[in-house]
Coordinates of N, CA and C in Angstrom, one line a residue:
M27 N 146.3 19.5 67.8 CA 145.3 20.6 67.6 C 144.9 21.2 68.9
F28 N 144.6 20.4 69.9 CA 144.2 20.8 71.2 C 145.3 21.7 71.8
L29 N 146.5 21.3 71.6 CA 147.6 22.0 72.2 C 147.8 23.4 71.5
V30 N 147.5 23.5 70.2 CA 147.6 24.7 69.5 C 146.5 25.7 70.0
L31 N 145.3 25.1 70.1 CA 144.2 25.9 70.6 C 144.4 26.4 72.0
S32 N 144.9 25.6 72.8 CA 145.2 26.0 74.2 C 146.3 27.1 74.2
A33 N 147.3 26.9 73.4 CA 148.3 28.0 73.3 C 147.8 29.3 72.9
L34 N 147.0 29.2 71.8 CA 146.4 30.5 71.3 C 145.4 31.1 72.3
L35 N 144.7 30.3 73.0 CA 143.8 30.8 74.0 C 144.6 31.4 75.1
F36 N 145.7 30.8 75.5 CA 146.5 31.3 76.6 C 147.1 32.7 76.2
I37 N 147.6 32.8 74.9 CA 148.2 34.0 74.4 C 147.2 35.1 74.4
Y38 N 146.0 34.9 73.7 CA 145.0 35.9 73.6 C 144.4 36.3 75.0
G39 N 144.3 35.3 75.8 CA 143.8 35.5 77.2 C 144.7 36.4 78.0
Y40 N 146.0 36.1 77.9 CA 147.0 36.9 78.6 C 147.0 38.3 78.1
Q41 N 147.0 38.5 76.7 CA 146.9 39.8 76.1 C 145.7 40.6 76.6
F42 N 144.6 39.9 76.6 CA 143.3 40.5 77.0 C 143.4 41.0 78.5
Y43 N 143.9 40.1 79.3 CA 144.1 40.4 80.7 C 145.0 41.6 80.9
G44 N 146.1 41.6 80.2 CA 147.1 42.7 80.3 C 146.5 44.0 79.9
A45 N 145.7 44.0 78.8 CA 145.1 45.2 78.3 C 144.0 45.7 79.3
K46 N 143.3 44.8 79.9 CA 142.3 45.2 80.9 C 143.0 45.8 82.1
K47 N 144.1 45.2 82.5 CA 144.9 45.7 83.6 C 145.4 47.1 83.4
I48 N 146.0 47.3 82.2 CA 146.5 48.7 81.8 C 145.3 49.7 81.7
E49 N 144.2 49.2 81.1 CA 143.0 50.1 81.0 C 142.5 50.5 82.4
K50 N 142.5 49.6 83.4 CA 142.1 49.9 84.7 C 143.0 50.9 85.4
E51 N 144.3 50.7 85.2 CA 145.3 51.6 85.8 C 145.2 53.0 85.2
L52 N 145.0 53.1 83.9 CA 144.8 54.4 83.2 C 143.5 55.1 83.7
L53 N 142.5 54.3 83.9 CA 141.2 54.9 84.5 C 141.4 55.4 85.9
E54 N 142.1 54.7 86.7 CA 142.4 55.2 88.1 C 143.2 56.5 88.0
I55 N 144.2 56.6 87.1 CA 145.0 57.8 87.0 C 144.2 58.9 86.5
S56 N 143.3 58.7 85.6 CA 142.5 59.8 85.1 C 141.5 60.3 86.1
R57 N 141.0 59.4 87.0 CA 140.1 59.8 88.1 C 140.9 60.7 89.0
E58 N 142.1 60.3 89.3 CA 142.9 61.1 90.2 C 143.1 62.5 89.7
I59 N 143.5 62.6 88.4 CA 143.7 63.9 87.8 C 142.4 64.7 87.8
K60 N 141.3 64.1 87.4 CA 140.1 64.9 87.3 C 139.4 65.1 88.6
G61 N 139.6 64.3 89.6 CA 138.9 64.4 90.8 C 139.6 65.1 91.9
D62 N 139.8 64.5 93.0 CA 140.3 65.2 94.2 C 141.7 65.8 93.9
Y63 N 142.5 65.1 93.1 CA 143.9 65.6 93.0 C 143.8 67.0 92.4
L64 N 143.1 67.2 91.3 CA 143.0 68.5 90.7 C 142.5 69.6 91.7
E65 N 141.5 69.3 92.4 CA 140.9 70.2 93.3 C 141.8 70.6 94.5
T66 N 142.8 69.8 94.8 CA 143.6 70.1 95.9 C 145.0 70.5 95.5
W67 N 145.2 70.5 94.2 CA 146.5 70.9 93.6 C 146.8 72.3 94.0
P68 N 148.0 72.6 94.5 CA 148.3 74.0 94.9 C 148.0 75.1 93.8
G69 N 148.4 74.8 92.6 CA 148.1 75.8 91.5 C 146.7 76.1 91.3
Y70 N 145.9 75.0 91.4 CA 144.4 75.2 91.2 C 143.8 76.0 92.3
L71 N 144.2 75.8 93.6 CA 143.7 76.6 94.7 C 144.2 78.0 94.6
W72 N 145.4 78.2 94.2 CA 146.0 79.5 94.0 C 145.2 80.3 92.9
D73 N 144.9 79.6 91.8 CA 144.1 80.3 90.7 C 142.7 80.6 91.2
E74 N 142.1 79.8 92.0 CA 140.7 80.0 92.6 C 140.8 81.2 93.5
A75 N 141.8 81.3 94.4 CA 142.0 82.4 95.3 C 142.2 83.7 94.5
A76 N 143.0 83.7 93.5 CA 143.2 84.9 92.7 C 141.9 85.3 92.0
K77 N 141.1 84.4 91.5 CA 139.8 84.7 90.9 C 138.9 85.4 91.9
W78 N 138.7 84.8 93.0 CA 137.8 85.4 94.0 C 138.4 86.7 94.6
G79 N 139.7 86.8 94.7 CA 140.3 88.0 95.2 C 140.1 89.2 94.2
T80 N 140.2 88.8 92.9 CA 140.0 89.8 91.9 C 138.5 90.4 91.9
R81 N 137.6 89.5 92.2 CA 136.2 89.9 92.4 C 136.0 90.9 93.6
I82 N 136.8 90.6 94.7 CA 136.7 91.5 95.8 C 137.2 92.9 95.4
I83 N 138.4 92.9 94.7 CA 138.9 94.2 94.3 C 137.9 95.0 93.4
M84 N 137.3 94.2 92.5 CA 136.4 94.9 91.6 C 135.2 95.4 92.3
A85 N 134.6 94.6 93.2 CA 133.4 95.0 94.0 C 133.8 96.2 94.9
K86 N 135.0 96.2 95.5 CA 135.4 97.3 96.3 C 135.5 98.6 95.5
E87 N 136.1 98.5 94.3 CA 136.2 99.7 93.5 C 134.8 100.2 93.0
I88 N 133.9 99.3 92.6 CA 132.6 99.7 92.2 C 131.8 100.3 93.3
L89 N 131.9 99.8 94.5 CA 131.2 100.3 95.7 C 131.7 101.7 96.1
N90 N 133.1 101.9 96.0 CA 133.6 103.2 96.2 C 133.2 104.2 95.2
E91 N 133.2 103.9 93.9 CA 132.7 104.8 92.9 C 131.2 105.1 93.1
N92 N 130.5 104.1 93.5 CA 129.0 104.3 93.7 C 128.8 105.3 94.8
E93 N 129.6 105.2 95.9 CA 129.5 106.2 97.0 C 129.8 107.6 96.5
K94 N 130.9 107.7 95.7 CA 131.3 109.1 95.2 C 130.3 109.7 94.2
N95 N 129.8 108.9 93.3 CA 129.0 109.4 92.2 C 127.5 109.6 92.5
H96 N 127.0 109.2 93.7 CA 125.6 109.3 94.1 C 125.5 110.2 95.3
P97 N 125.2 111.5 95.1 CA 125.0 112.3 96.3 C 123.8 112.0 97.0
N98 N 122.8 111.5 96.3 CA 121.5 111.1 96.9 C 121.5 109.6 97.1
K99 N 121.7 109.2 98.4 CA 121.8 107.8 98.7 C 120.4 107.1 98.6
Q100 N 119.4 107.8 98.3 CA 118.1 107.2 98.2 C 117.7 106.7 96.8
E101 N 118.6 107.1 95.8 CA 118.3 106.7 94.5 C 118.3 105.2 94.3
K102 N 117.4 104.7 93.4 CA 117.3 103.3 93.2 C 118.6 102.7 92.6
S103 N 119.2 103.4 91.7 CA 120.4 102.9 91.1 C 121.6 102.7 92.1
Y104 N 121.6 103.6 93.1 CA 122.6 103.6 94.2 C 122.4 102.3 95.0
K105 N 121.1 102.1 95.4 CA 120.7 101.0 96.3 C 121.0 99.7 95.6
T106 N 120.6 99.6 94.3 CA 120.7 98.4 93.6 C 122.2 98.0 93.4
T107 N 123.0 99.0 93.0 CA 124.4 98.7 92.9 C 125.0 98.3 94.2
K108 N 124.7 99.0 95.2 CA 125.3 98.6 96.6 C 124.8 97.2 97.0
K109 N 123.6 96.9 96.8 CA 123.1 95.6 97.1 C 123.8 94.4 96.3
N110 N 123.9 94.6 95.0 CA 124.4 93.6 94.2 C 125.9 93.4 94.4
F111 N 126.7 94.4 94.6 CA 128.1 94.3 94.8 C 128.5 93.9 96.2
T112 N 127.6 94.2 97.1 CA 127.8 93.7 98.5 C 127.6 92.2 98.5
R113 N 126.6 91.8 97.8 CA 126.4 90.3 97.7 C 127.6 89.6 97.0
I114 N 128.1 90.2 95.9 CA 129.3 89.6 95.3 C 130.5 89.6 96.3
L115 N 130.6 90.6 97.0 CA 131.7 90.7 98.0 C 131.5 89.6 99.0
G116 N 130.3 89.3 99.5 CA 130.0 88.3 100.5 C 130.3 86.9 99.9
Y117 N 129.9 86.6 98.7 CA 130.2 85.3 98.1 C 131.7 85.1 97.9
S118 N 132.4 86.2 97.5 CA 133.8 86.1 97.3 C 134.5 85.8 98.6
I119 N 134.2 86.4 99.7 CA 134.8 86.2 101.0 C 134.5 84.8 101.4
D120 N 133.3 84.3 101.3 CA 132.9 82.9 101.6 C 133.8 81.9 100.9
N121 N 133.9 82.1 99.5 CA 134.7 81.2 98.7 C 136.2 81.2 99.1
L122 N 136.7 82.4 99.4 CA 138.1 82.5 99.9 C 138.3 81.7 101.2
K123 N 137.3 81.8 102.1 CA 137.4 81.1 103.4 C 137.4 79.6 103.1
E124 N 136.6 79.1 102.1 CA 136.6 77.7 101.8 C 137.9 77.2 101.2
I125 N 138.5 78.1 100.3 CA 139.8 77.7 99.8 C 140.9 77.7 100.8
K126 N 140.8 78.6 101.8 CA 141.8 78.7 102.9 C 141.7 77.4 103.7
A127 N 140.4 77.0 104.0 CA 140.2 75.8 104.8 C 140.7 74.5 104.0
E128 N 140.5 74.5 102.7 CA 141.0 73.4 101.9 C 142.6 73.3 102.0
C129 N 143.2 74.5 101.9 CA 144.7 74.5 102.0 C 145.1 74.0 103.4
E130 N 144.4 74.4 104.4 CA 144.8 74.0 105.8 C 144.6 72.5 105.9
V131 N 143.6 71.9 105.3 CA 143.4 70.5 105.3 C 144.5 69.8 104.6
C132 N 144.9 70.3 103.5 CA 146.1 69.7 102.7 C 147.3 69.8 103.6
L133 N 147.6 70.9 104.2 CA 148.8 71.0 105.1 C 148.7 70.0 106.2
S134 N 147.5 69.8 106.8 CA 147.4 68.9 108.0 C 147.6 67.5 107.5
N135 N 147.3 67.2 106.2 CA 147.5 65.8 105.7 C 148.9 65.6 105.2
K136 N 149.8 66.5 105.6 CA 151.3 66.4 105.3 C 151.6 66.7 103.8
L137 N 150.7 67.4 103.1 CA 150.9 67.8 101.7 C 151.6 69.2 101.8
E138 N 152.9 69.2 102.2 CA 153.5 70.4 102.5 C 154.2 71.0 101.3
Y139 N 153.4 71.7 100.6 CA 153.9 72.5 99.5 C 153.9 74.0 99.9
N140 N 154.9 74.7 99.5 CA 155.0 76.1 99.9 C 153.8 76.9 99.3
D141 N 153.2 76.4 98.2 CA 152.1 77.1 97.6 C 150.9 77.1 98.4
Y142 N 150.7 76.1 99.3 CA 149.5 76.1 100.2 C 149.6 77.2 101.2
N143 N 150.8 77.4 101.7 CA 151.1 78.5 102.7 C 150.8 79.9 102.0
K144 N 151.3 80.0 100.7 CA 151.2 81.2 100.0 C 149.7 81.5 99.7
T145 N 149.0 80.4 99.4 CA 147.5 80.6 99.1 C 146.8 81.0 100.3
I146 N 147.1 80.4 101.5 CA 146.5 80.8 102.7 C 146.7 82.3 103.0
Q147 N 148.0 82.7 102.8 CA 148.3 84.1 103.0 C 147.5 85.0 102.1
I148 N 147.4 84.7 100.8 CA 146.7 85.6 99.9 C 145.2 85.6 100.2
C149 N 144.7 84.4 100.6 CA 143.3 84.4 101.0 C 143.0 85.3 102.2
N150 N 143.9 85.2 103.2 CA 143.8 86.1 104.4 C 143.8 87.6 104.0
E151 N 144.7 88.0 103.1 CA 144.8 89.4 102.6 C 143.5 89.8 101.9
F152 N 143.0 89.0 101.0 CA 141.8 89.3 100.3 C 140.6 89.3 101.2
I153 N 140.5 88.4 102.2 CA 139.4 88.4 103.1 C 139.4 89.6 104.0
E154 N 140.6 90.0 104.4 CA 140.7 91.2 105.3 C 140.3 92.4 104.5
M155 N 140.7 92.5 103.2 CA 140.4 93.6 102.3 C 138.8 93.7 102.1
G156 N 138.2 92.5 101.9 CA 136.8 92.5 101.7 C 136.0 92.9 102.9
E157 N 136.5 92.5 104.1 CA 135.7 92.7 105.3 C 135.9 94.2 105.8
R158 N 136.9 94.9 105.3 CA 137.0 96.3 105.6 C 136.0 97.2 105.0
I159 N 135.4 96.7 104.0 CA 134.4 97.6 103.2 C 133.1 97.7 104.0

């Protein structure tokens, strides 16, 4: 009887240990995917750069239209629009600079994906476009 109980305890203990080990590995994998890995994945950074770049293009167009459509630059609506979209432009440029810096860190850590270089290039183009306004 003791031998049977010992064998059962061994089998269930081994299964429990194996399940805990697998659970621990799955938890580590999910942390990688949800955490740092996702934030430094080239596609994620590219998408973020595109999002902020689109905001720069939008702000630039609205600011240009604001200049054309308001002959009196002292109007409240002109000033408010200019102030709000200049702020959006500034936030967008700052975020693109952060994305560019993140790509440069990834490249310096030997994560040499061509997408990081492309993302840095597109960030530079959008930053330059935003700073020309």
